[in-house]
Each structure stands twice: as C-alpha cells, then as structure tokens.
XYZ file of C-alpha atoms in Angstrom:
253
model
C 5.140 107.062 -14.937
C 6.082 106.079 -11.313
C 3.293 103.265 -11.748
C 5.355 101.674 -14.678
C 8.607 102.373 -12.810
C 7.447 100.193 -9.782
C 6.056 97.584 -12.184
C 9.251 96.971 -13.902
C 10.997 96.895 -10.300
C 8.455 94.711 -8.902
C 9.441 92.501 -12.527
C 12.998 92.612 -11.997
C 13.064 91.386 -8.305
C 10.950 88.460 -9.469
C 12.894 87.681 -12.391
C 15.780 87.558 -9.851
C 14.178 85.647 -7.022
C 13.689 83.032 -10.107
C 16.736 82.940 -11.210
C 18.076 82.418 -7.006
C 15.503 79.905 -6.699
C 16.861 78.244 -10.036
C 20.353 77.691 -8.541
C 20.909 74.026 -7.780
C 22.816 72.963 -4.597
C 24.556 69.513 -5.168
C 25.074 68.859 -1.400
C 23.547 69.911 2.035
C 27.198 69.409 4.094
C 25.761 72.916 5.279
C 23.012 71.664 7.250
C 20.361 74.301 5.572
C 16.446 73.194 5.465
C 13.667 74.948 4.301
C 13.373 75.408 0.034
C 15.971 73.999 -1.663
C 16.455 73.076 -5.595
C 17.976 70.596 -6.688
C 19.432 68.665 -10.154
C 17.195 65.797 -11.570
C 16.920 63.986 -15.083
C 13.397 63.453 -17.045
C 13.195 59.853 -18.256
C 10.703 59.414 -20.627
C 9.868 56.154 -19.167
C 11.492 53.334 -16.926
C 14.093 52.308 -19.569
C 15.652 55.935 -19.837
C 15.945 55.458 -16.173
C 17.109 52.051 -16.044
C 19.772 52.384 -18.714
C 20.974 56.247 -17.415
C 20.140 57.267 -20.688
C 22.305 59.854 -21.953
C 18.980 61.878 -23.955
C 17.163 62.017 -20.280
C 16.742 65.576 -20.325
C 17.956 67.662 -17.305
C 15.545 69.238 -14.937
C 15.688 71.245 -11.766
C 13.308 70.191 -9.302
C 12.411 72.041 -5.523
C 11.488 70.613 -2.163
C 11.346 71.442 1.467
C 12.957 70.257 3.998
C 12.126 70.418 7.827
C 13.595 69.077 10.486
C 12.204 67.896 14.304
C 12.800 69.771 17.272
C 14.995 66.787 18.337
C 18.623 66.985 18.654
C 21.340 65.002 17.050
C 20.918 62.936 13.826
C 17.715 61.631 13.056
C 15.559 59.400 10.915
C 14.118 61.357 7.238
C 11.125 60.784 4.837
C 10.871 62.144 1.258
C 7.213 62.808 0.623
C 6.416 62.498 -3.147
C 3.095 63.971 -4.335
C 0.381 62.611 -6.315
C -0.926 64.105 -9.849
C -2.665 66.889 -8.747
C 0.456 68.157 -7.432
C 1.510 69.467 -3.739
C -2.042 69.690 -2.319
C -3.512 72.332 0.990
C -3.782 69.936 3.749
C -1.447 66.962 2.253
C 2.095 66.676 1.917
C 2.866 69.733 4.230
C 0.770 68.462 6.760
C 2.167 64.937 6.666
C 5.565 66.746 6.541
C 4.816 68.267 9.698
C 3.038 65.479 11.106
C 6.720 63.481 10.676
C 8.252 66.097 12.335
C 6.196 65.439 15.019
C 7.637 62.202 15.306
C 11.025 62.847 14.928
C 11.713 62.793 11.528
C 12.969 64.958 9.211
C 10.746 65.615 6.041
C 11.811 66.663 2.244
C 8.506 67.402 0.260
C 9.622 67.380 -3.181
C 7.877 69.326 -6.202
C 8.421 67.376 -9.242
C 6.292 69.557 -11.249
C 6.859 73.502 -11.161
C 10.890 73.339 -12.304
C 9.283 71.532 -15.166
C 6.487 73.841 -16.043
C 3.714 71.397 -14.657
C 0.761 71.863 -12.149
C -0.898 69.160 -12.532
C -1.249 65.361 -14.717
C -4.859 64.862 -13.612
C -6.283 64.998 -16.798
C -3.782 64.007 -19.383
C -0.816 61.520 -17.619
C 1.581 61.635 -20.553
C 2.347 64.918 -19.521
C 5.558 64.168 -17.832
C 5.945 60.213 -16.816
C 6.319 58.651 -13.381
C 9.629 57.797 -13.592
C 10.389 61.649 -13.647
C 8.783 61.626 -10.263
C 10.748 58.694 -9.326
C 13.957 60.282 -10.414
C 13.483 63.403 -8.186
C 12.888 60.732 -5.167
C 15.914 59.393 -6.020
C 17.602 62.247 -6.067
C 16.501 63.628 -3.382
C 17.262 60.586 -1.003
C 21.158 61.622 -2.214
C 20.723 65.065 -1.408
C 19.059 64.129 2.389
C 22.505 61.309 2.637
C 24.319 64.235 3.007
C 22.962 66.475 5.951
C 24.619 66.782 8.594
C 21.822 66.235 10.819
C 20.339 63.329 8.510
C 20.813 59.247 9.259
C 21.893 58.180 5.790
C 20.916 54.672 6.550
C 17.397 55.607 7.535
C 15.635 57.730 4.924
C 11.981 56.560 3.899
C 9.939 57.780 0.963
C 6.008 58.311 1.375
C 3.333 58.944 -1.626
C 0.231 59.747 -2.788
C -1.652 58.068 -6.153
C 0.736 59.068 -8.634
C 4.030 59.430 -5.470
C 2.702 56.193 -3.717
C 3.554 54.773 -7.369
C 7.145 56.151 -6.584
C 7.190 54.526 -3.545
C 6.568 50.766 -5.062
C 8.872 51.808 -7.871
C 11.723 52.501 -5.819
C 11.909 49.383 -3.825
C 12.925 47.919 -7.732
C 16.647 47.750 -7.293
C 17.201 48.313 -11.403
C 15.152 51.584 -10.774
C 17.371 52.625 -7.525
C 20.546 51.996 -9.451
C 19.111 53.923 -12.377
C 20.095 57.044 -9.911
C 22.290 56.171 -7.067
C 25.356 54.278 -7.020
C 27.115 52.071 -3.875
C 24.244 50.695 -1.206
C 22.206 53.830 -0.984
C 18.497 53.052 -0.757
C 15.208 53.821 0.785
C 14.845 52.180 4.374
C 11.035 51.587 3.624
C 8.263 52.673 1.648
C 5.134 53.827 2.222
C 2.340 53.825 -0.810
C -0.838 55.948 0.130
C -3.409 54.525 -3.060
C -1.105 54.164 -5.478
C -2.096 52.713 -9.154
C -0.669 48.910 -9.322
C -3.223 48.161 -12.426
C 0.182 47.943 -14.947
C 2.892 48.072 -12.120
C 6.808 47.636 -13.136
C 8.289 44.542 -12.105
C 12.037 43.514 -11.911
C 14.234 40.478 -10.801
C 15.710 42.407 -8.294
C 13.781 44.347 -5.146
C 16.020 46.373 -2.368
C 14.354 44.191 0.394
C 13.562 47.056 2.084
C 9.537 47.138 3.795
C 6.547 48.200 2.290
C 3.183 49.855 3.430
C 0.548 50.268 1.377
C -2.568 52.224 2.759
C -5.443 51.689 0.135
C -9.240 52.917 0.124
C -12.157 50.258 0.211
C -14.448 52.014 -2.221
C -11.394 53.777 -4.501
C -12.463 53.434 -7.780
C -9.662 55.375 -9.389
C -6.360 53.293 -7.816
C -8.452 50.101 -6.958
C -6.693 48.449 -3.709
C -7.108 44.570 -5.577
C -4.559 44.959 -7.943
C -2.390 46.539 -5.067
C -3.041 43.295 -2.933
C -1.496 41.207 -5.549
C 1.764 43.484 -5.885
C 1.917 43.068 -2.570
C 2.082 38.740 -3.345
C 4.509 39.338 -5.788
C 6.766 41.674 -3.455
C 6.341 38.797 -0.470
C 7.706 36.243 -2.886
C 11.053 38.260 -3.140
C 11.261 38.095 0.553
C 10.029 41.667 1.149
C 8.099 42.461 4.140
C 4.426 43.834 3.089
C 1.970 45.221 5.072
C -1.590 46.414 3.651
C -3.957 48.154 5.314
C -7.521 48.393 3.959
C -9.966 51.653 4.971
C -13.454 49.988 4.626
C -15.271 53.078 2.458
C -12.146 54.929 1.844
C -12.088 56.616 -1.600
C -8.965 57.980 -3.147
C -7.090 61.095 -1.544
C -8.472 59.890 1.154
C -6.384 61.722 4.120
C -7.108 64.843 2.962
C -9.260 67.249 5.118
C-alpha cells in the first residue's frame, strides 16, 4: 500500500510540473532566463505562414535562455535545432559557447510541446515552417528582455534549423509572424537542405553564413552555393564557408 501511495504522489507532482511547464509567458519584461514556454502556431507549410492562416493550429513550444556574465544589454542568438532534435554536445554547447562571447542564447525545442522527438525518418511529421514559426516567435519573446538588444538578435541552425535560418531572411516569412521592423540581425545556416529552398521577392537584407560539409551527402553544400547567388543578387551579404571532408552534423563531438 505505501508503494502505490508514493506512486500516485510521485504521478501527481509530475502531472503538475507539466501542467507549470505548460503555462505560456507572453513577455520577458521580468528579465527571467533559464526554461521558458512560450505560444507558437503550426503552419502546415509556408503559405499557412505567409497568409497568418487562421486554421494554423496553436502550439506551445519551450526554450532556454542564458545569458553572459557581461553586464548591461547585450547582443542574443536563437539556436534552432535540426531533425533529430536538441542533440548532447550541440545546441547547449553552442549556447554556451555564445555566452562565452557575450551573447545571450535562446535554444528553442520545437518538438516536445508538440509531441515530437525526432523527423529523421519520416519529415512530414511536423513541417519546417513550424520550426520557423517558433524562431519567429521566439525573436519577439528575446525583443522584450530587459537585458536583450532588440536590434541585435541572430538565429543559428542545424540541417533542418539552418533551413530556418535561410527561411527567415524571406521578408514574406518574417511578416508571417512579426509585425513593425522586427527581424533577425543575421543568420547563420550550419548544413542546411537548399535542394527545394523557398524563394520570395522580398529578403530582410540582413547577412548570411552558411557553414557546409565537403563530403555531406545528406544536405549537399552545391545547391547551398547557388542560394547563396540568388541571395547576393538581392543585395544580401553571403558568406560560405566550405569544410574540405566535412559530413553532416559535423560539429558535433
């Protein structure tokens, strides 16, 4: 009996510590960090997100946010994840790696709120744009910190997040979620996919990085290098960098 009485405690205090972690926070005029949800959308695909379709379903999304050891308002960096989810040795380390530097850094989980650990195997499980909507989303959230510069705020991504990062320099796809002149400062694409990329009239302007693997045979870096052409005739600034041998994931340990 007093096992089944500290099971169903043990139940009930995570069945609240869900529902706690469940509670959305639409600002951070507070100045807290560490795990924070947050309100999203789930766009079924670029047009949901373009349009601000009214069927996008809702979602509640997660991320963490540290902060430097430097004082003052300072420079942030929304770290999107790739398919396989938030990875040992990835995003936290580059999170911490940023922190380093002097930026703040908001690793966002686009897939647990929504009942996902991973896209690996079968992509239509939950499209990109979701993952770009949380990135959007949570460069709103970061504008409001105290501690935050609102007009410097960078996204970084891996594979299926370094796709967020080229998506959100598409101005159609950063009004799809914020309103007025807030954008990404720059982007940074770690081996993102660019076979079938999204395209629009209209780009932010704002830089672009892309780090790409010589021998990846899953996000091939040619197809990135001409992304990068079309991006440089909009009059965005594009850097590539090329790791001779690199495969895919390639910064993890």
């Amino acid at each position: 009996m007093a096992m089944i009485a500290v099971r169903c405690l043990l139940i009930a205090a995570l069945l609240a510590a869900s529902a706690v972690q469940a509670q959305t926070v639409p600002s951070l005029e507070d100045g807290r960090t560490g795990d924070i949800a947050f309100a999203s959308v789930t766009p079924r695909g670029p047009s949901d997100l373009v349009k601000r379709s009214p069927t996008m379903a809702s979602a509640t999304v997660s991320g963490r946010l540290t902060l430097p050891a430097e004082s003052g308002r300072v420079p942030a960096v929304v770290i999107s994840h790739g398919s396989g989810g938030i990875l040992e040795g990835r995003e936290h380390d580059w999170a911490a790696r940023l922190n380093a530097l002097g930026y703040a850094a908001f690793v966002v989980d686009s897939f647990t709120g929504r009942g996902l650990r991973s896209t690996s195997r079968d992509q239509s499980l939950l499209s990109t744009m979701a993952n770009t909507a949380d990135a959007l989303a949570a460069l709103k959230l970061l504008a409001s910190h105290p501690r935050i510069d609102a007009g410097r705020i960078a996204v970084i991504g891996f594979s299926r997040g370094g796709q967020v990062a080229l998506y959100t320099a598409l101005e159609p796809v950063r009004r799809g979620m914020t309103d007025g002149d807030l954008r990404f400062a720059a982007h940074v694409a770690l081996y993102p996919s660019c076979a079938i990329p999204y395209r629009a009239d209209a780009v932010t302007g704002a830089p672009v990085l892309m780090l790409l693997g010589g021998a990846d045979d899953y996000t091939p870096a040619p197809a990135c290098f001409a992304h990068a052409e079309w991006l440089r005739a909009r009059g965005v600034a594009v850097a590539t960098r090329l790791y001779a041998g690199a495969h895919h994931n390639f910064d993890l340990p």
